[in-house]
Amino acid sequence: MSKLGDDELGLILNWITDLNNRRSFSEVCKQWLRVEGLNRSSLRLLEPDALLQVLPRFPNLVTFETSKFITDADLAFVAQTCPKIEVINLSLKTPREISYQFDEVLIFDNVGDEGLCALAKRCPKLSKVLLRRRKNIGNFGVVSLLNLLHNLTYLDLGFCSLVSDQALEAIGSANSISVLNFQGCSLITDRGLGFLANGSSSKTMKRLNLAECDRITDFGVSRLEQMCCLVELNLAECGPKVTDIGGLSIAAIQSLKKLNLSWLVNVSDHTLVALAENCLNLEMVDLTGCDLVTGAGIRAFAGHMCLEALVLRSCFNVSDSDVVNIVLRCQFLKSVVLDKGLRIWMLPQTQESISRFVELVWA
């Protein structure tokens, strides 16, 4: 029997999806090891110290992921070795128990703008970039991404605390971004939201997360009304300066399907009535901690033809009867989330009645 060539082995390997089986394949001989490496499309790096030795075996990677601390030099090496990468996930999962001093040492060695620039220059096919909690990423690196990557559709900058309105100006001018996460980016202001709303991205943006951007106000939120393609919007914990004025503007975005208004303590029933009347495609609303919301606002959704999920944790002005009313009158509703502290106060008969129609979740 003649020896199988690399092309034949590659075709066989395409049928093997289980990671353990692929590992066994690569252990047969040196040829099979090499072919498996050439045909590997994704890699999750668990040991950054092994990067220089491991990565050259996988030059055709499309997806690269690591949640460990890496340096600018490491990321530059990734870009040089694997120029075909389309998805890179560097989101950091920092354990809460890490001490402040230790965290500072790690952040000092963490990847920053220099590494991001190298990535943008050498990986032109990048479409999805996740940089959550990478504290050294700033405006310069983000602007480089936007200037050089014309296929970029997904950008996660959650908790990148150096990123400000300057980055939003570059993002606003892009015409490809559809998903943007700025959660916890505390330097973002109304000015930055203006760049988003008035730029090319307003016509492509579908999912926008501004949770915990607590410098924004009604003025900035009101400008988001111009984002006519927006399907999902998260404004949770954006602070007391977001009120019904901003809420009424958000209600004008008729494309919305998912909306998170958690802990906006100055948003009231006025916003809910407007949402119920204008956002006919709305499927999920999270009203956790909205102190001014009452049963009147909730009942406004009676008869809504799309609403499937309603989150009412810490909504203490909403009564049992209000929940029962909306469950009975909103025929497409599938789940209601209530504060677990109220469970002992709701009669078992009422809980049973609600559970006949929707999933009742205590959280």
Coordinates of N, CA and C in Angstrom, one line a residue, residues 26-128:
S26 N -2.5 13.0 15.7 CA -1.2 13.7 15.6 C -0.1 12.9 16.3
E27 N -0.4 11.9 17.1 CA 0.6 11.1 17.8 C 1.0 9.9 17.0
V28 N 0.4 9.6 15.8 CA 0.8 8.5 15.0 C 2.2 8.5 14.5
C29 N 2.6 9.6 13.9 CA 4.0 9.8 13.4 C 4.2 11.3 13.2
K30 N 5.5 11.6 12.8 CA 5.8 13.0 12.6 C 5.0 13.6 11.4
Q31 N 4.8 12.8 10.4 CA 4.0 13.4 9.3 C 2.6 13.7 9.7
W32 N 2.0 12.8 10.4 CA 0.6 13.1 10.9 C 0.6 14.3 11.9
L33 N 1.6 14.4 12.7 CA 1.7 15.5 13.6 C 1.7 16.9 12.8
R34 N 2.6 16.9 11.8 CA 2.7 18.1 11.0 C 1.4 18.4 10.3
V35 N 0.8 17.4 9.7 CA -0.5 17.6 8.9 C -1.6 18.1 9.9
E36 N -1.7 17.6 11.1 CA -2.7 18.0 12.0 C -2.5 19.5 12.4
G37 N -1.2 19.9 12.5 CA -0.9 21.3 12.9 C -1.3 22.2 11.7
L38 N -1.0 21.8 10.5 CA -1.3 22.6 9.3 C -2.8 22.8 9.1
N39 N -3.6 21.8 9.6 CA -5.0 21.8 9.4 C -5.8 22.3 10.6
R40 N -5.1 22.7 11.6 CA -5.8 23.2 12.9 C -6.3 24.6 12.6
S41 N -7.5 24.8 12.9 CA -8.1 26.2 12.7 C -8.3 27.0 13.9
S42 N -8.2 26.3 15.1 CA -8.4 27.1 16.3 C -7.5 26.6 17.4
L43 N -7.1 27.5 18.3 CA -6.2 27.1 19.4 C -6.6 28.0 20.7
R44 N -6.7 27.3 21.8 CA -6.8 28.0 23.1 C -5.6 27.7 23.9
L45 N -4.8 28.8 24.1 CA -3.5 28.7 24.8 C -3.7 28.8 26.3
L46 N -3.3 27.8 27.0 CA -3.4 27.7 28.4 C -2.1 28.1 29.1
E47 N -1.0 27.9 28.4 CA 0.4 28.2 29.0 C 1.1 29.2 28.2
P48 N 1.0 30.5 28.5 CA 1.7 31.5 27.6 C 3.2 31.2 27.5
D49 N 3.8 30.6 28.5 CA 5.3 30.4 28.4 C 5.6 29.5 27.3
A50 N 4.7 28.7 26.8 CA 4.9 27.7 25.7 C 4.6 28.3 24.4
L51 N 4.2 29.5 24.3 CA 3.8 30.1 23.0 C 4.8 30.0 21.9
L52 N 6.1 30.4 22.2 CA 7.1 30.4 21.2 C 7.4 29.0 20.6
Q53 N 7.2 28.0 21.4 CA 7.5 26.6 21.0 C 6.3 26.0 20.3
V54 N 5.1 26.3 20.8 CA 3.9 25.7 20.3 C 3.3 26.3 19.0
L55 N 3.2 27.6 19.0 CA 2.5 28.3 17.9 C 3.0 28.0 16.5
P56 N 4.3 27.9 16.2 CA 4.7 27.7 14.8 C 4.2 26.5 14.1
R57 N 3.7 25.5 14.9 CA 3.1 24.3 14.4 C 1.7 24.6 13.8
F58 N 1.1 25.7 14.1 CA -0.3 26.0 13.6 C -0.3 27.3 12.8
P59 N 0.3 27.4 11.7 CA 0.3 28.7 10.9 C -1.0 29.1 10.3
N60 N -1.9 28.2 10.2 CA -3.2 28.5 9.5 C -4.4 28.7 10.5
L61 N -4.1 29.1 11.7 CA -5.2 29.3 12.6 C -6.1 30.4 12.2
V62 N -7.4 30.2 12.4 CA -8.4 31.2 12.1 C -8.9 31.8 13.5
T63 N -8.8 31.0 14.5 CA -9.3 31.5 15.8 C -8.2 31.2 16.9
F64 N -7.9 32.3 17.6 CA -6.9 32.2 18.7 C -7.5 32.7 20.0
E65 N -7.3 32.0 21.1 CA -7.9 32.4 22.4 C -6.9 32.2 23.5
T66 N -6.8 33.1 24.4 CA -6.2 32.9 25.7 C -6.7 33.9 26.7
S67 N -6.9 33.4 27.9 CA -7.4 34.3 29.0 C -6.3 34.5 30.0
K68 N -5.1 34.2 29.6 CA -3.9 34.4 30.5 C -3.2 35.7 30.1
F69 N -2.3 36.1 31.0 CA -1.6 37.4 30.8 C -0.5 37.1 29.7
I70 N -0.5 37.9 28.7 CA 0.5 37.9 27.7 C 1.1 39.3 27.4
T71 N 2.2 39.4 26.8 CA 2.9 40.7 26.6 C 2.6 41.1 25.1
D72 N 3.1 42.4 24.9 CA 3.0 42.9 23.5 C 3.8 42.1 22.6
A73 N 5.0 41.6 23.0 CA 5.9 40.8 22.2 C 5.2 39.5 21.9
D74 N 4.5 38.9 22.8 CA 3.7 37.7 22.6 C 2.7 37.9 21.5
L75 N 1.9 38.9 21.6 CA 0.9 39.2 20.6 C 1.4 39.5 19.2
A76 N 2.6 40.2 19.2 CA 3.2 40.4 17.9 C 3.7 39.1 17.3
F77 N 4.1 38.2 18.1 CA 4.5 36.8 17.6 C 3.3 36.1 17.0
V78 N 2.2 36.2 17.7 CA 1.0 35.5 17.2 C 0.6 36.1 15.9
A79 N 0.7 37.4 15.7 CA 0.3 38.0 14.5 C 1.3 37.7 13.3
Q80 N 2.6 37.6 13.6 CA 3.6 37.2 12.6 C 3.4 35.8 12.2
T81 N 3.1 34.9 13.2 CA 3.1 33.4 12.9 C 1.8 33.0 12.3
C82 N 0.7 33.6 12.6 CA -0.6 33.2 12.2 C -1.4 34.4 11.5
P83 N -1.0 34.8 10.4 CA -1.6 36.0 9.7 C -3.0 35.8 9.2
K84 N -3.5 34.5 9.2 CA -4.8 34.3 8.7 C -5.9 34.4 9.8
I85 N -5.5 34.7 11.0 CA -6.5 34.8 12.1 C -7.6 35.7 11.8
E86 N -8.8 35.3 12.1 CA -10.1 36.1 11.9 C -10.7 36.4 13.2
V87 N -10.5 35.6 14.2 CA -11.1 35.8 15.5 C -10.1 35.6 16.6
I88 N -9.9 36.7 17.4 CA -9.0 36.6 18.5 C -9.7 37.0 19.8
N89 N -9.6 36.1 20.8 CA -10.3 36.4 22.1 C -9.2 36.4 23.2
L90 N -8.9 37.6 23.7 CA -7.9 37.8 24.7 C -8.6 38.3 26.0
S91 N -9.9 38.1 26.1 CA -10.6 38.5 27.3 C -10.1 37.9 28.5
L92 N -9.8 38.7 29.5 CA -9.1 38.3 30.7 C -10.1 37.9 31.8
K93 N -9.9 36.8 32.4 CA -10.8 36.4 33.5 C -9.9 36.4 34.8
T94 N -10.0 37.6 35.4 CA -9.2 37.8 36.6 C -9.9 37.3 37.9
P95 N -9.4 36.4 38.6 CA -10.1 35.9 39.8 C -10.2 37.0 40.8
R96 N -11.4 37.1 41.5 CA -11.6 38.1 42.5 C -10.6 38.1 43.7
E97 N -10.1 36.9 43.9 CA -9.3 36.8 45.1 C -7.8 37.3 44.9
I98 N -7.5 37.7 43.6 CA -6.1 38.2 43.4 C -6.0 39.5 44.2
S99 N -4.9 39.6 44.9 CA -4.7 40.8 45.7 C -4.4 42.0 44.8
Y100 N -4.6 43.2 45.4 CA -4.3 44.4 44.6 C -2.9 44.5 44.1
Q101 N -1.9 44.2 45.0 CA -0.6 44.3 44.7 C -0.2 43.3 43.5
F102 N -0.7 42.1 43.6 CA -0.3 41.1 42.6 C -1.0 41.5 41.3
D103 N -2.2 42.0 41.4 CA -2.9 42.4 40.1 C -2.1 43.5 39.4
E104 N -1.5 44.4 40.2 CA -0.7 45.5 39.6 C 0.5 45.0 38.9
V105 N 1.1 44.0 39.4 CA 2.3 43.4 38.7 C 1.9 42.8 37.4
L106 N 0.8 42.1 37.4 CA 0.3 41.4 36.2 C -0.1 42.4 35.2
I107 N -0.8 43.5 35.6 CA -1.2 44.5 34.6 C 0.0 45.2 34.0
F108 N 1.1 45.3 34.7 CA 2.3 46.0 34.2 C 2.8 45.2 33.0
D109 N 2.7 43.9 33.0 CA 3.2 43.0 31.9 C 2.1 42.7 30.9
N110 N 0.9 43.2 31.1 CA -0.2 42.8 30.2 C -0.1 43.5 28.9
V111 N -0.7 42.8 27.9 CA -0.7 43.4 26.5 C -1.3 44.7 26.4
G112 N -0.8 45.6 25.5 CA -1.4 46.9 25.4 C -1.4 47.3 23.9
D113 N -1.3 48.6 23.7 CA -1.5 49.2 22.3 C -0.5 48.7 21.3
E114 N 0.8 48.5 21.8 CA 1.8 48.1 20.9 C 1.5 46.7 20.3
G115 N 1.1 45.8 21.1 CA 0.7 44.5 20.6 C -0.5 44.5 19.7
L116 N -1.4 45.4 20.0 CA -2.7 45.5 19.2 C -2.4 46.1 17.9
C117 N -1.4 47.0 17.8 CA -1.0 47.6 16.5 C -0.4 46.5 15.6
A118 N 0.5 45.7 16.2 CA 1.1 44.6 15.5 C 0.1 43.7 14.9
L119 N -0.9 43.4 15.7 CA -2.0 42.5 15.3 C -2.8 43.1 14.1
A120 N -3.1 44.4 14.2 CA -3.8 45.0 13.1 C -3.0 45.0 11.8
K121 N -1.7 45.2 11.9 CA -0.9 45.3 10.7 C -0.7 44.0 10.0
R122 N -0.7 42.9 10.7 CA -0.3 41.6 10.2 C -1.5 40.6 10.0
C123 N -2.6 40.9 10.5 CA -3.8 40.0 10.4 C -5.0 40.8 9.8
P124 N -4.9 41.0 8.5 CA -6.0 41.8 7.8 C -7.3 41.2 7.8
K125 N -7.5 39.9 8.0 CA -8.8 39.3 8.0 C -9.5 39.3 9.3
L126 N -9.0 39.9 10.3 CA -9.6 39.9 11.6 C -11.0 40.5 11.5
S127 N -12.0 39.8 12.1 CA -13.4 40.3 12.1 C -13.9 40.4 13.5
K128 N -13.4 39.6 14.4 CA -13.9 39.6 15.8 C -12.7 39.7 16.8

